PDB file of C-alpha atoms in Angstrom:
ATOM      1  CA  UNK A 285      11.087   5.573 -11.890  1.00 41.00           C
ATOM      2  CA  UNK A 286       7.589   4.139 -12.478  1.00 47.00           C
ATOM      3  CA  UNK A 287       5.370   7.229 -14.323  1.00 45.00           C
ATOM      4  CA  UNK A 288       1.889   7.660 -14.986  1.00 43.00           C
ATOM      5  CA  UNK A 289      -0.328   9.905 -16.923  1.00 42.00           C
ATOM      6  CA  UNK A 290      -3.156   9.627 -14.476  1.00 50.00           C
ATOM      7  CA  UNK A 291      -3.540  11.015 -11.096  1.00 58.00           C
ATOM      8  CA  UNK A 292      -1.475   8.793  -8.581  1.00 84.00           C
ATOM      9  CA  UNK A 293      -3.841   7.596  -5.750  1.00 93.00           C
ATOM     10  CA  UNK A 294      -2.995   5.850  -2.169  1.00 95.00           C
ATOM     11  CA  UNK A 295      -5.195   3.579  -0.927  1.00 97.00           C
ATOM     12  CA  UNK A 296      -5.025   1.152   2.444  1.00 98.00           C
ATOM     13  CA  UNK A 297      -6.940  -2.555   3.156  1.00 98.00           C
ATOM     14  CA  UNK A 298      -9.002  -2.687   6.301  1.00 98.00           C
ATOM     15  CA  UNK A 299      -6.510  -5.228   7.624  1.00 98.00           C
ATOM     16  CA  UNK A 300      -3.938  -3.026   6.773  1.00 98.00           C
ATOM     17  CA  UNK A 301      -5.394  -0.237   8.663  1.00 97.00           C
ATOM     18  CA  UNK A 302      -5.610  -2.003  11.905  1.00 97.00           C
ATOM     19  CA  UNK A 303      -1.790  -3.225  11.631  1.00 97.00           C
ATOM     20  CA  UNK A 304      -0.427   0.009  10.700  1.00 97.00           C
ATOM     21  CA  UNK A 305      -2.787   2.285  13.464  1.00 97.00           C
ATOM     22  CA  UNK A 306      -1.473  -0.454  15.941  1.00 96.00           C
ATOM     23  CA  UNK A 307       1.915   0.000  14.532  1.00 96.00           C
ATOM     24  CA  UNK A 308       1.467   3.741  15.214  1.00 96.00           C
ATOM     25  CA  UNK A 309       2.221   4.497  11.463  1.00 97.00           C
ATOM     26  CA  UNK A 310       0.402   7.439  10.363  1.00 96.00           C
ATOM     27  CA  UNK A 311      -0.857   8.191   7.008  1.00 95.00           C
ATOM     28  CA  UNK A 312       1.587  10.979   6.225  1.00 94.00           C
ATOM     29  CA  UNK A 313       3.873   8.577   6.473  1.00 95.00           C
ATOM     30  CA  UNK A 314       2.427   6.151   4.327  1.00 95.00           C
ATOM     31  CA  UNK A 315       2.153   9.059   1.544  1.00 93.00           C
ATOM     32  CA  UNK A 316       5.537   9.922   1.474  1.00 93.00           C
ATOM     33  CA  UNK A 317       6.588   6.489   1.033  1.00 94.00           C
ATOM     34  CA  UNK A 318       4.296   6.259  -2.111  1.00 91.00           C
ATOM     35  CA  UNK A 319       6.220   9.519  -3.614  1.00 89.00           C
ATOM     36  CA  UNK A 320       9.317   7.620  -2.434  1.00 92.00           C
ATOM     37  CA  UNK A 321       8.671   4.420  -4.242  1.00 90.00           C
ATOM     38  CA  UNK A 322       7.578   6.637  -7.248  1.00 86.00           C
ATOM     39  CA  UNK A 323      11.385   7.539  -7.533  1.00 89.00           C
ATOM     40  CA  UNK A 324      11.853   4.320  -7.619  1.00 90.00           C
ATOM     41  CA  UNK A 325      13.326   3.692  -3.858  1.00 94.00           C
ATOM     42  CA  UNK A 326      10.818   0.762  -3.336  1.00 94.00           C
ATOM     43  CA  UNK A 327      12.538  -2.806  -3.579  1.00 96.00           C
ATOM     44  CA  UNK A 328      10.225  -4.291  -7.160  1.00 96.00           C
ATOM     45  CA  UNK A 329       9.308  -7.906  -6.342  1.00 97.00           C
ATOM     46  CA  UNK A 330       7.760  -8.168  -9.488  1.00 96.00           C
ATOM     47  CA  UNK A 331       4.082  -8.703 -10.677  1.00 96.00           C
ATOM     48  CA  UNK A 332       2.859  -5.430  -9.414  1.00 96.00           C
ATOM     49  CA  UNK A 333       3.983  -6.374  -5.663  1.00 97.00           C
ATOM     50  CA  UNK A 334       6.205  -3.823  -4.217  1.00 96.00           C
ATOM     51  CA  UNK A 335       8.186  -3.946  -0.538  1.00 97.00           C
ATOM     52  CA  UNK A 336       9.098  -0.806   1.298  1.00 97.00           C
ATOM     53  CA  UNK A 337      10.271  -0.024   4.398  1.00 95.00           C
ATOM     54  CA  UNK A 338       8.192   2.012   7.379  1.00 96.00           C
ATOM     55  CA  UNK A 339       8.938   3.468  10.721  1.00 93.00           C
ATOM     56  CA  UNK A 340      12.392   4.279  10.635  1.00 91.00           C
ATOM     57  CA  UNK A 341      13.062   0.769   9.236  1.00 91.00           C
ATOM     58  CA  UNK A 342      10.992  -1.258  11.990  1.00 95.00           C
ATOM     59  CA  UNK A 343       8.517  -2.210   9.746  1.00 97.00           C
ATOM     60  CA  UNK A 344       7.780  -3.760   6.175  1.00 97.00           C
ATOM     61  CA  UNK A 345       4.856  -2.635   3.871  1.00 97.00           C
ATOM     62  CA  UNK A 346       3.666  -4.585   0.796  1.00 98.00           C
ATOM     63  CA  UNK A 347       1.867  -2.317  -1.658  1.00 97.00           C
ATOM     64  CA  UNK A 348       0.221  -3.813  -5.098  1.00 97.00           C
ATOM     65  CA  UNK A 349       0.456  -1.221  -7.825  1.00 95.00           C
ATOM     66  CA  UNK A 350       0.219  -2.383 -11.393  1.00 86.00           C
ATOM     67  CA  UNK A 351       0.984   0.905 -13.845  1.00 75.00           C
ATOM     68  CA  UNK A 352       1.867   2.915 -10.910  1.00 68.00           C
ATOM     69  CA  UNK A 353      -1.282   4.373 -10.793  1.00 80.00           C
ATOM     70  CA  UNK A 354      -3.324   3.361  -7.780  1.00 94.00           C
ATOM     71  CA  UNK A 355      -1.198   1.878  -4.964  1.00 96.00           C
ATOM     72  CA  UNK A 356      -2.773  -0.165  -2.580  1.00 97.00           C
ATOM     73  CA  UNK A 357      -0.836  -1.142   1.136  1.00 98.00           C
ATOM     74  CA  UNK A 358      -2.193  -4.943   2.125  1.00 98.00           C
ATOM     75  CA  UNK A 359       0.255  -6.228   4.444  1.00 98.00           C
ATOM     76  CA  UNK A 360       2.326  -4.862   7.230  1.00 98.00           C
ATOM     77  CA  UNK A 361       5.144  -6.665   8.957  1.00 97.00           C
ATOM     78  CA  UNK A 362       7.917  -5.988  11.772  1.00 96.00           C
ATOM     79  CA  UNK A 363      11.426  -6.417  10.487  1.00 93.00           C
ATOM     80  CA  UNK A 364      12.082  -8.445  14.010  1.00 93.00           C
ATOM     81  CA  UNK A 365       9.257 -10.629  13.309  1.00 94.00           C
ATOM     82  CA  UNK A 366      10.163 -12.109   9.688  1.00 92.00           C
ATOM     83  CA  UNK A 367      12.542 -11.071   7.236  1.00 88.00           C
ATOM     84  CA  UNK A 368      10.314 -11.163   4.463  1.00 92.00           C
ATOM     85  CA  UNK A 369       7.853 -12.722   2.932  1.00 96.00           C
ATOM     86  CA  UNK A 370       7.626 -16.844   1.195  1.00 96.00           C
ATOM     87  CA  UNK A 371       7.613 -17.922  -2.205  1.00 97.00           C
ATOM     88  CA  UNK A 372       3.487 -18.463  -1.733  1.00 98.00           C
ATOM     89  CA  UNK A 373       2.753 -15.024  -0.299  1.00 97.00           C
ATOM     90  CA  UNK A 374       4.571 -13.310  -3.207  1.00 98.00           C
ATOM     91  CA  UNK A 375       2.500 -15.178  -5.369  1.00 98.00           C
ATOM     92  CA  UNK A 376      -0.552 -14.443  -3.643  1.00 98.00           C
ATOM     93  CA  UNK A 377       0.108 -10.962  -3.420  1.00 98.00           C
ATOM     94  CA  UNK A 378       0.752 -10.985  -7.708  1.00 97.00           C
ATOM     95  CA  UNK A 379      -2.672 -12.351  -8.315  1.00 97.00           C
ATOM     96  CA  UNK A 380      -4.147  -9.762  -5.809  1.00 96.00           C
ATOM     97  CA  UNK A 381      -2.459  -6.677  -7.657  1.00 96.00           C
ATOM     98  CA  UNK A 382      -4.184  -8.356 -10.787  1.00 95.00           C
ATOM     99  CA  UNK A 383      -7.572  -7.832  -9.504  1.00 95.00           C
ATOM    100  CA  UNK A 384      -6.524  -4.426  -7.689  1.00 94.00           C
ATOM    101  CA  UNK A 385      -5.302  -3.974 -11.245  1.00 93.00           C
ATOM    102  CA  UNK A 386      -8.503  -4.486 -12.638  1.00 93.00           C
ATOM    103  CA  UNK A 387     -10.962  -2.381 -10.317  1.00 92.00           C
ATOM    104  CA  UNK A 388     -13.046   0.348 -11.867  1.00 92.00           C
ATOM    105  CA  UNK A 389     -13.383   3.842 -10.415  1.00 92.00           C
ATOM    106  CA  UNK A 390     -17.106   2.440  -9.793  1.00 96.00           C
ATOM    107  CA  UNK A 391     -15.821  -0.659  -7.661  1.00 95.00           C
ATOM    108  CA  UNK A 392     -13.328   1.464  -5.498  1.00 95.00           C
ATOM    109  CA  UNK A 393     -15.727   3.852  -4.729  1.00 96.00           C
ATOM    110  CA  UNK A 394     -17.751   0.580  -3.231  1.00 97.00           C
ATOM    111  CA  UNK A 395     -15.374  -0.469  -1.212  1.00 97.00           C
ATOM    112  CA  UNK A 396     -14.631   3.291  -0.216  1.00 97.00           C
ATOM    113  CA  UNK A 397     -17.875   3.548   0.880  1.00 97.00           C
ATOM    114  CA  UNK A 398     -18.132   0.034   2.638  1.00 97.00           C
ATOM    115  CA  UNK A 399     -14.615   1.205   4.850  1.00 96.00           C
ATOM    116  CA  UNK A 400     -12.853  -2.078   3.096  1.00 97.00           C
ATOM    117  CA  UNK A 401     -10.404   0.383   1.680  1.00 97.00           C
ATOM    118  CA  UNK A 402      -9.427   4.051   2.921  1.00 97.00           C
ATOM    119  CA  UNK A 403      -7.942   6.745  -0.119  1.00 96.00           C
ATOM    120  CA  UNK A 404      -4.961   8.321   1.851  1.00 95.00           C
ATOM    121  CA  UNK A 405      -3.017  10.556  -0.641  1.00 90.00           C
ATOM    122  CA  UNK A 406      -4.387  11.585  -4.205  1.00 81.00           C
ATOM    123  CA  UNK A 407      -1.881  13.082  -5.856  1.00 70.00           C
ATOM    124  CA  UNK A 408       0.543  14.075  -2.852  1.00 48.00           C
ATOM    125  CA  UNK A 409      -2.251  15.600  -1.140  1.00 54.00           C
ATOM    126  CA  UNK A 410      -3.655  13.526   2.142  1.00 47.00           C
ATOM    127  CA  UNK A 411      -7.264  12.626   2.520  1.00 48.00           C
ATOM    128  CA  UNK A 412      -7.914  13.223   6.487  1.00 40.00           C
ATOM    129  CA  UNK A 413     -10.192  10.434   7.934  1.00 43.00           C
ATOM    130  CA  UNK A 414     -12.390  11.570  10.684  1.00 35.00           C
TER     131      UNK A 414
END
């Protein structure tokens, strides 16, 4: 089970947006799967780069979360497209949670406000985007 002191907070990428809105994978969703991988039914790639499964098992997320505090969804695949992701992605993905480790409250309200990122559960409550 991955614990935190501090409120738990959901965020999404731009890019990650798009995919999962074209995916038709609504944010609800994407909240309960956060609570989900907070029981620890996530599969831990290690590095702060977690893998869990979408849409009735049709589609992959990757979400960064170092501490288990703020979890950020980046990448969105089909499970008929690829099976997973390469050696280089993963390793990608570990120096991205690193720097998604290191944002202040400060520089996620920036990219809040410049739409780069969208906050999508605080706390198991769901932040509707009009």
């Amino acid at each position: 089970m991955i614990a935190s002191a501090k409120p738990t907070r959901a965020f999404k990428t731009r890019w990650f947006s798009k995919a999962a809105a074209k995916a038709r994978i609504a944010d609800e969703e994407l909240c309960e799967a956060v609570a989900q991988a907070m029981l620890g039914q996530i599969d831990d790639l290690g590095g702060g780069v977690f893998k869990k499964r979408l849409d009735k098992n049709r589609h992959r997320s990757i979400i960064l979360a170092r501490g288990g505090r703020n979890w950020f969804y980046t990448y969105l695949f089909a499970k008929k497209d690829r099976d997973n992701i390469d050696a280089d992605e993963l390793a990608a993905f570990r120096d991205l949670a690193d720097i998604y480790a290191a944002k202040t409250e400060e520089s996620l309200l920036k990219e809040l406000a410049a739409n780069e990122l969208t906050e999508i559960c605080h706390d198991d409550e769901i932040q509707v985007q009009e």
